[in-house]
Structures are given as structure tokens and as C-alpha cells.
Amino acid sequence: MLLFLLLFLPIVAMKHVAKKDDISCNGLIFDHVYFDREVLVENLGRPYNLVLHKFSGTLFFSHTIQKGTEVDFEIMSCNLNKKTCKEIEGVAGGYAVAYDPGNDDIYFGGHDGIYKYNFLTKSAEFFAEDGKSIWELFVRKNFYYIEYPAQKLYVYVDDRFVQVEEAIKIEVDHFFVTKQSDVYFSNRTALYKVEKSSKSTIVLDDDIAVRQIVQDSYGDIYFCGSTGIYVEDKPYHRIKKVAQIDNAFGMTFDEHDNVIYSDKNAIYRLLPSKKNLICYEMITSQSEKEEKGFKEYLIS
């Protein structure tokens, strides 16, 4: 009996290794959980400002295009159910995308103003700020935009856009107001938070290069940075990385709170995986081996 077990165990071990080798773990670890990665759109140029209109299943985003010898931006819309995409025409240099949850509207910003999306004609119609170059838009209770290249923040008050008084002396690259009315903004210096209760400005991080700020249905705040995705680590007034992504450019959530994110060439969706445990083990163990090897190289 003992001899049988000694002969049988190596066979079991070999089968286990073979099964591992047969499994493809090309997904992503997000907040200590392995997810499969679904490719939504490919062959893009740095997809920025991802916004999903959940009622229609339409993903809006901006990406870079080549116009002769120059690089410009255009806005795309993709029906995730049909896997079809088209350019939103009429927005020159379309870069900014925003969703108005109060009125279920989509807005775009480009080289010469702000545009509103018409869901019936599937086209953009001029809305405001003729001749202004729009860097970013944000709508929740109030309508905000950031002007390029001055990086000044404006808000719609009394039928016109005026500079936000508290931000007149600072540059703003990204701006976000939560459902709880806390404010986040970033620039080349740092990522900041202004709490509704105290009105004090807190530095969350002075190293991350923020590219988009979003909130999930649970109220958690996420920051897409150039090296991955981060979440606010409450209540410690700091952020922590939850996903390592080289050249991340944007993120959003679908109607089931699945993460949608982009790198320099494509847009992906993270889905629950049946291979979660084994792929998590394989990826993390490989990372540990690489880190150990690098440390040994430095020591030697």
C-alpha cells in the first residue's frame, strides 16, 4: 500500500501542474481578486475620459487620431451590446466627456466649446462657450468645465459660466464632486480632497499622475493614474493601488459595477472569473519570484 501511494503521488502532482499550465491567466488582479478581461474595443489611440450611459449601454470616450502630421482628438460612441462603434461628428478636437445624472444627458467638450449629445439623431449639438477650448467637464447639481490651456475651473451660475472663486489662483487638471458633496481635484502638484464637513483641503497624494476620477455605486472613489488604478483609503486621507496597469488612461463602471478601463491601445471590462483562486496564486507567486530575483540582483 505504501509503495502504491509513493508511486501515485507524483502522478497526481504532475496532473496538477499540467492543469495549471493549461490555464490561461491573461486577466487582471483588482483589489486582491483575479478577474477575466474582456476586450471591448481595440486599435485605439490612448482612450481617455470613459463614460458609460448605462440606460442605453453606450460607452463614450475620447482618443487620439492622426491628422496628417498632427495628432488630434475625437469622441467615439460604442454600443457594448452590439459591439459597434462610431465617431461623434461635429466636435472638433473632442476630448471632454461628461454625464449629467440629474437629466440623463451626455456632454462633450472640444476645441471650440461645449456640445450636448442628441440620443435621437446620435449627433452632437452646440451647447455653450463658443470658442473656448474645453479640457474637462463635470456635471452633478452644478455644471463645471476646465478651460485649456489655462486649466481654470468654471461653474454655471445665473445663466452664465464664471470662474470658481476658490480655484481662481490654482490650476486644475481634473475635478470631481461625489454624491456626498466631497470635492476632489488634481493638478501637476498633487491630488487633493475638500471635505464637505470641514471645508479643509487635504493632500491625498503628491506622486500620482491622475487621468480620471470616478465613483462606484457603493460610494468608493477611484483614481485612474498612469501606472494603474487607486482607491481612496478611508479614513486615512491617502490612496492605495488596487490594480497595476501600464499606461492606464481611463476607467468607468458598467450597470453591474464591473470595472471598465483603458490602456494605450484598447478598452477592457473585468468580469468575475472561475479561475480566480488558481490564477491569483500563479500571478502573485510569479511576481514574488521576479521581485525576489531583482532584490538578489541588487544585493549581488
Short mmCIF file of C-alpha atoms in Angstrom, two decimals:
data_model
loop_
_atom_site.label_atom_id
_atom_site.label_comp_id
_atom_site.label_asym_id
_atom_site.label_seq_id
_atom_site.Cartn_x
_atom_site.Cartn_y
_atom_site.Cartn_z
CA MET A 1 0.00 0.00 0.00
CA LEU A 2 2.79 2.41 0.90
CA LEU A 3 4.56 1.61 -2.36
CA PHE A 4 1.35 2.36 -4.29
CA LEU A 5 0.98 5.75 -2.61
CA LEU A 6 4.59 6.65 -3.33
CA LEU A 7 4.07 5.81 -6.98
CA PHE A 8 0.66 7.54 -7.20
CA LEU A 9 1.57 10.89 -5.59
CA PRO A 10 3.99 12.05 -8.33
CA ILE A 11 1.29 11.32 -10.94
CA VAL A 12 -1.23 13.49 -9.05
CA ALA A 13 1.34 16.27 -8.75
CA MET A 14 2.11 16.09 -12.46
CA LYS A 15 -1.60 16.32 -13.31
CA HIS A 16 -1.95 19.37 -11.06
CA VAL A 17 0.98 21.08 -12.79
CA ALA A 18 -0.39 20.16 -16.18
CA LYS A 19 -3.75 21.69 -15.33
CA LYS A 20 -2.06 24.88 -14.18
CA ASP A 21 -0.02 25.04 -17.37
CA ASP A 22 -3.16 24.63 -19.46
CA ILE A 23 -4.89 27.58 -17.78
CA SER A 24 -4.50 31.00 -19.40
CA CYS A 25 -4.35 33.77 -16.80
CA ASN A 26 -4.38 36.84 -19.03
CA GLY A 27 -6.81 38.81 -16.86
CA LEU A 28 -6.06 41.29 -14.09
CA ILE A 29 -5.82 41.29 -10.33
CA PHE A 30 -8.05 44.06 -8.97
CA ASP A 31 -8.12 44.68 -5.22
CA HIS A 32 -6.66 41.22 -4.44
CA VAL A 33 -9.12 39.38 -6.68
CA TYR A 34 -8.35 37.91 -10.12
CA PHE A 35 -10.77 38.88 -12.92
CA ASP A 36 -11.06 37.74 -16.53
CA ARG A 37 -10.52 40.53 -19.02
CA GLU A 38 -12.98 41.10 -21.87
CA VAL A 39 -11.76 43.21 -24.79
CA LEU A 40 -14.44 45.76 -25.65
CA VAL A 41 -12.71 47.99 -28.24
CA GLU A 42 -9.29 47.62 -29.87
CA ASN A 43 -6.94 49.59 -32.12
CA LEU A 44 -7.42 52.91 -30.35
CA GLY A 45 -5.08 55.75 -29.53
CA ARG A 46 -4.97 56.39 -25.78
CA PRO A 47 -8.68 56.24 -24.87
CA TYR A 48 -9.43 58.98 -22.31
CA ASN A 49 -12.49 60.04 -20.32
CA LEU A 50 -14.55 56.85 -20.34
CA VAL A 51 -18.25 57.43 -19.59
CA LEU A 52 -20.88 54.68 -19.79
CA HIS A 53 -24.50 55.64 -20.39
CA LYS A 54 -25.98 52.69 -18.51
CA PHE A 55 -29.55 53.03 -19.78
CA SER A 56 -28.53 52.58 -23.43
CA GLY A 57 -25.40 50.51 -22.91
CA THR A 58 -23.37 53.12 -24.80
CA LEU A 59 -19.75 53.81 -23.93
CA PHE A 60 -18.45 57.29 -24.79
CA PHE A 61 -14.76 58.19 -24.79
CA SER A 62 -12.13 60.35 -26.45
CA HIS A 63 -8.99 59.07 -28.15
CA THR A 64 -6.15 60.40 -30.26
CA ILE A 65 -6.17 60.31 -34.07
CA GLN A 66 -3.59 61.22 -36.69
CA LYS A 67 -4.46 64.12 -38.98
CA GLY A 68 -1.63 64.39 -41.47
CA THR A 69 1.44 65.26 -39.45
CA GLU A 70 -0.59 66.37 -36.40
CA VAL A 71 -2.26 64.48 -33.57
CA ASP A 72 -5.83 65.45 -32.64
CA PHE A 73 -8.72 64.05 -30.58
CA GLU A 74 -12.12 62.67 -31.49
CA ILE A 75 -15.04 61.32 -29.46
CA MET A 76 -16.40 57.84 -30.07
CA SER A 77 -19.58 56.04 -29.00
CA CYS A 78 -19.71 52.25 -28.74
CA ASN A 79 -22.78 50.09 -28.23
CA LEU A 80 -21.45 47.41 -25.89
CA ASN A 81 -24.30 45.02 -26.63
CA LYS A 82 -23.83 45.12 -30.41
CA LYS A 83 -20.05 45.75 -30.22
CA THR A 84 -20.35 48.56 -32.78
CA CYS A 85 -18.58 51.94 -32.61
CA LYS A 86 -18.85 55.25 -34.46
CA GLU A 87 -17.32 58.71 -34.34
CA ILE A 88 -19.38 61.54 -32.86
CA GLU A 89 -19.11 64.14 -35.61
CA GLY A 90 -19.19 67.88 -35.15
CA VAL A 91 -16.97 68.18 -32.06
CA ALA A 92 -13.62 69.45 -33.32
CA GLY A 93 -10.83 68.13 -31.13
CA GLY A 94 -13.36 66.29 -28.98
CA TYR A 95 -11.68 65.49 -25.69
CA ALA A 96 -14.00 66.00 -22.69
CA VAL A 97 -16.97 63.73 -21.91
CA ALA A 98 -19.43 64.09 -19.01
CA TYR A 99 -22.70 62.59 -17.83
CA ASP A 100 -25.45 64.61 -16.15
CA PRO A 101 -27.18 62.10 -13.83
CA GLY A 102 -29.96 64.52 -12.93
CA ASN A 103 -31.20 64.91 -16.51
CA ASP A 104 -29.69 61.80 -18.13
CA ASP A 105 -27.70 63.89 -20.61
CA ILE A 106 -24.25 63.45 -22.16
CA TYR A 107 -21.97 66.44 -22.88
CA PHE A 108 -18.78 66.79 -24.89
CA GLY A 109 -16.03 69.41 -24.97
CA GLY A 110 -13.59 70.22 -27.76
CA HIS A 111 -11.51 73.00 -29.28
CA ASP A 112 -14.42 75.40 -29.70
CA GLY A 113 -16.95 74.87 -26.92
CA ILE A 114 -19.37 72.51 -25.17
CA TYR A 115 -21.77 70.21 -27.02
CA LYS A 116 -24.80 68.17 -25.95
CA TYR A 117 -25.47 64.69 -27.32
CA ASN A 118 -28.78 64.07 -29.08
CA PHE A 119 -29.75 60.43 -28.49
CA LEU A 120 -32.36 60.51 -31.27
CA THR A 121 -30.08 61.74 -34.05
CA LYS A 122 -26.93 60.32 -32.39
CA SER A 123 -25.14 63.58 -33.04
CA ALA A 124 -23.65 66.47 -31.07
CA GLU A 125 -25.36 69.87 -30.89
CA PHE A 126 -23.65 73.07 -29.77
CA PHE A 127 -24.48 73.99 -26.17
CA ALA A 128 -22.28 76.79 -24.78
CA GLU A 129 -18.91 78.57 -24.52
CA ASP A 130 -18.28 79.22 -28.21
CA GLY A 131 -14.56 79.41 -28.96
CA LYS A 132 -13.43 78.05 -25.59
CA SER A 133 -11.12 75.02 -25.58
CA ILE A 134 -12.55 72.52 -23.09
CA TRP A 135 -10.22 70.24 -21.14
CA GLU A 136 -12.74 68.57 -18.84
CA LEU A 137 -16.46 68.61 -18.00
CA PHE A 138 -18.27 67.57 -14.84
CA VAL A 139 -21.98 67.71 -14.00
CA ARG A 140 -23.63 66.99 -10.65
CA LYS A 141 -26.08 69.57 -9.29
CA ASN A 142 -23.84 72.19 -10.94
CA PHE A 143 -22.22 72.28 -14.37
CA TYR A 144 -18.40 72.67 -14.37
CA TYR A 145 -15.72 72.81 -17.02
CA ILE A 146 -11.95 73.27 -17.12
CA GLU A 147 -10.56 75.58 -19.80
CA TYR A 148 -7.41 74.64 -21.71
CA PRO A 149 -4.56 75.64 -21.57
CA ALA A 150 -5.10 77.96 -18.58
CA GLN A 151 -6.52 74.99 -16.57
CA LYS A 152 -9.05 77.28 -14.88
CA LEU A 153 -12.25 75.88 -13.35
CA TYR A 154 -15.63 77.40 -14.30
CA VAL A 155 -19.15 76.79 -12.96
CA TYR A 156 -22.56 77.66 -14.40
CA VAL A 157 -24.25 80.32 -12.20
CA ASP A 158 -27.09 82.73 -13.07
CA ASP A 159 -27.24 81.76 -16.75
CA ARG A 160 -23.51 82.07 -17.38
CA PHE A 161 -20.20 80.38 -16.65
CA VAL A 162 -17.92 82.07 -14.09
CA GLN A 163 -14.63 81.05 -12.53
CA VAL A 164 -14.91 79.09 -9.29
CA GLU A 165 -13.80 81.61 -6.70
CA GLU A 166 -11.95 79.12 -4.52
CA ALA A 167 -9.88 77.95 -7.51
CA ILE A 168 -9.01 81.26 -9.18
CA LYS A 169 -5.35 81.14 -8.12
CA ILE A 170 -4.72 77.46 -8.87
CA GLU A 171 -4.58 75.25 -11.95
CA VAL A 172 -6.98 72.29 -12.11
CA ASP A 173 -6.47 69.26 -14.36
CA HIS A 174 -9.25 67.01 -13.01
CA PHE A 175 -12.32 67.83 -10.92
CA PHE A 176 -14.94 65.61 -9.28
CA VAL A 177 -17.82 66.10 -6.82
CA THR A 178 -19.15 63.00 -5.05
CA LYS A 179 -22.77 62.13 -4.30
CA GLN A 180 -21.96 63.19 -0.73
CA SER A 181 -20.66 66.60 -1.97
CA ASP A 182 -17.00 65.99 -1.16
CA VAL A 183 -14.72 67.54 -3.80
CA TYR A 184 -11.62 66.00 -5.39
CA PHE A 185 -9.27 67.74 -7.77
CA SER A 186 -5.76 67.24 -9.10
CA ASN A 187 -3.04 69.10 -10.94
CA ARG A 188 0.64 68.61 -11.67
CA THR A 189 1.42 69.14 -7.99
CA ALA A 190 -0.86 66.69 -6.16
CA LEU A 191 -4.24 65.03 -5.70
CA TYR A 192 -6.48 66.90 -3.25
CA LYS A 193 -9.72 66.39 -1.34
CA VAL A 194 -12.01 69.08 0.07
CA GLU A 195 -14.32 67.55 2.66
CA LYS A 196 -17.88 68.83 2.79
CA SER A 197 -17.94 68.81 6.60
CA SER A 198 -14.71 70.69 7.35
CA LYS A 199 -14.13 72.55 4.04
CA SER A 200 -10.43 71.89 4.59
CA THR A 201 -8.16 70.92 1.69
CA ILE A 202 -6.29 67.64 2.21
CA VAL A 203 -3.39 66.32 0.13
CA LEU A 204 -4.15 62.67 -0.64
CA ASP A 205 -1.04 62.04 -2.74
CA ASP A 206 1.70 64.10 -4.35
CA ASP A 207 3.03 61.47 -6.72
CA ILE A 208 0.13 60.02 -8.74
CA ALA A 209 -0.49 61.32 -12.27
CA VAL A 210 -4.31 61.33 -12.31
CA ARG A 211 -6.12 60.75 -15.62
CA GLN A 212 -9.69 60.21 -14.42
CA ILE A 213 -11.69 60.24 -11.17
CA VAL A 214 -14.83 58.09 -10.79
CA GLN A 215 -17.22 56.80 -8.12
CA ASP A 216 -18.86 53.38 -7.94
CA SER A 217 -22.42 52.66 -6.74
CA TYR A 218 -21.12 51.94 -3.22
CA GLY A 219 -19.66 55.43 -2.87
CA ASP A 220 -15.98 54.48 -3.20
CA ILE A 221 -13.76 56.91 -5.11
CA TYR A 222 -11.30 55.57 -7.68
CA PHE A 223 -8.44 57.33 -9.41
CA CYS A 224 -7.08 56.15 -12.75
CA GLY A 225 -3.39 57.00 -12.87
CA SER A 226 -0.70 56.41 -15.44
CA THR A 227 0.55 53.29 -13.61
CA GLY A 228 -2.75 51.79 -12.50
CA ILE A 229 -5.95 52.26 -10.54
CA TYR A 230 -6.12 53.57 -6.98
CA VAL A 231 -8.87 53.88 -4.38
CA GLU A 232 -9.21 56.32 -1.52
CA ASP A 233 -8.08 54.55 1.65
CA LYS A 234 -10.62 55.93 4.10
CA PRO A 235 -10.37 57.33 6.74
CA TYR A 236 -6.60 57.74 6.47
CA HIS A 237 -6.52 60.58 3.91
CA ARG A 238 -4.41 58.59 1.47
CA ILE A 239 -4.81 56.35 -1.58
CA LYS A 240 -3.82 52.76 -2.25
CA LYS A 241 -3.21 50.94 -5.52
CA VAL A 242 -5.73 48.22 -6.36
CA ALA A 243 -4.57 47.36 -9.90
CA GLN A 244 -1.22 47.56 -11.68
CA ILE A 245 -1.75 48.70 -15.27
CA ASP A 246 0.96 50.04 -17.53
CA ASN A 247 -0.19 53.21 -19.31
CA ALA A 248 -3.73 53.30 -17.93
CA PHE A 249 -5.78 56.15 -19.40
CA GLY A 250 -9.37 55.96 -18.18
CA MET A 251 -11.98 53.98 -16.27
CA THR A 252 -15.69 53.71 -15.51
CA PHE A 253 -18.20 51.10 -14.26
CA ASP A 254 -20.96 49.24 -16.06
CA GLU A 255 -24.51 48.73 -14.75
CA HIS A 256 -23.31 45.76 -12.64
CA ASP A 257 -20.36 47.72 -11.20
CA ASN A 258 -17.88 45.77 -13.33
CA VAL A 259 -14.73 47.80 -13.93
CA ILE A 260 -14.16 49.12 -17.44
CA TYR A 261 -10.69 50.57 -18.08
CA SER A 262 -8.38 51.53 -20.92
CA ASP A 263 -4.70 51.29 -21.70
CA LYS A 264 -2.92 52.98 -24.61
CA ASN A 265 -4.48 50.72 -27.27
CA ALA A 266 -7.78 49.24 -26.07
CA ILE A 267 -10.70 49.25 -23.63
CA TYR A 268 -11.44 46.26 -21.40
CA ARG A 269 -14.06 45.04 -18.94
CA LEU A 270 -13.22 42.97 -15.85
CA LEU A 271 -15.54 40.02 -15.22
CA PRO A 272 -15.74 37.52 -12.33
CA SER A 273 -13.57 34.50 -13.09
CA LYS A 274 -13.99 30.80 -12.38
CA LYS A 275 -10.17 30.65 -12.37
CA ASN A 276 -9.92 33.26 -9.63
CA LEU A 277 -8.02 31.26 -6.99
CA ILE A 278 -5.56 29.44 -9.24
CA CYS A 279 -4.80 32.48 -11.41
CA TYR A 280 -4.37 34.72 -8.38
CA GLU A 281 -1.89 32.22 -6.96
CA MET A 282 0.00 31.88 -10.24
CA ILE A 283 0.29 35.63 -10.89
CA THR A 284 1.22 36.62 -7.34
CA SER A 285 3.77 33.81 -6.97
CA GLN A 286 5.37 34.83 -10.27
CA SER A 287 5.51 38.46 -9.12
CA GLU A 288 7.12 37.42 -5.86
CA LYS A 289 9.74 35.40 -7.75
CA GLU A 290 10.53 38.34 -10.01
CA GLU A 291 10.76 40.73 -7.08
CA LYS A 292 12.99 38.32 -5.16
CA GLY A 293 15.23 37.89 -8.17
CA PHE A 294 15.51 41.66 -8.61
CA LYS A 295 16.43 42.11 -4.94
CA GLU A 296 19.08 39.38 -5.18
CA TYR A 297 20.46 41.11 -8.29
CA LEU A 298 20.71 44.42 -6.43
CA ILE A 299 22.44 42.79 -3.46
CA SER A 300 24.93 40.95 -5.65
#
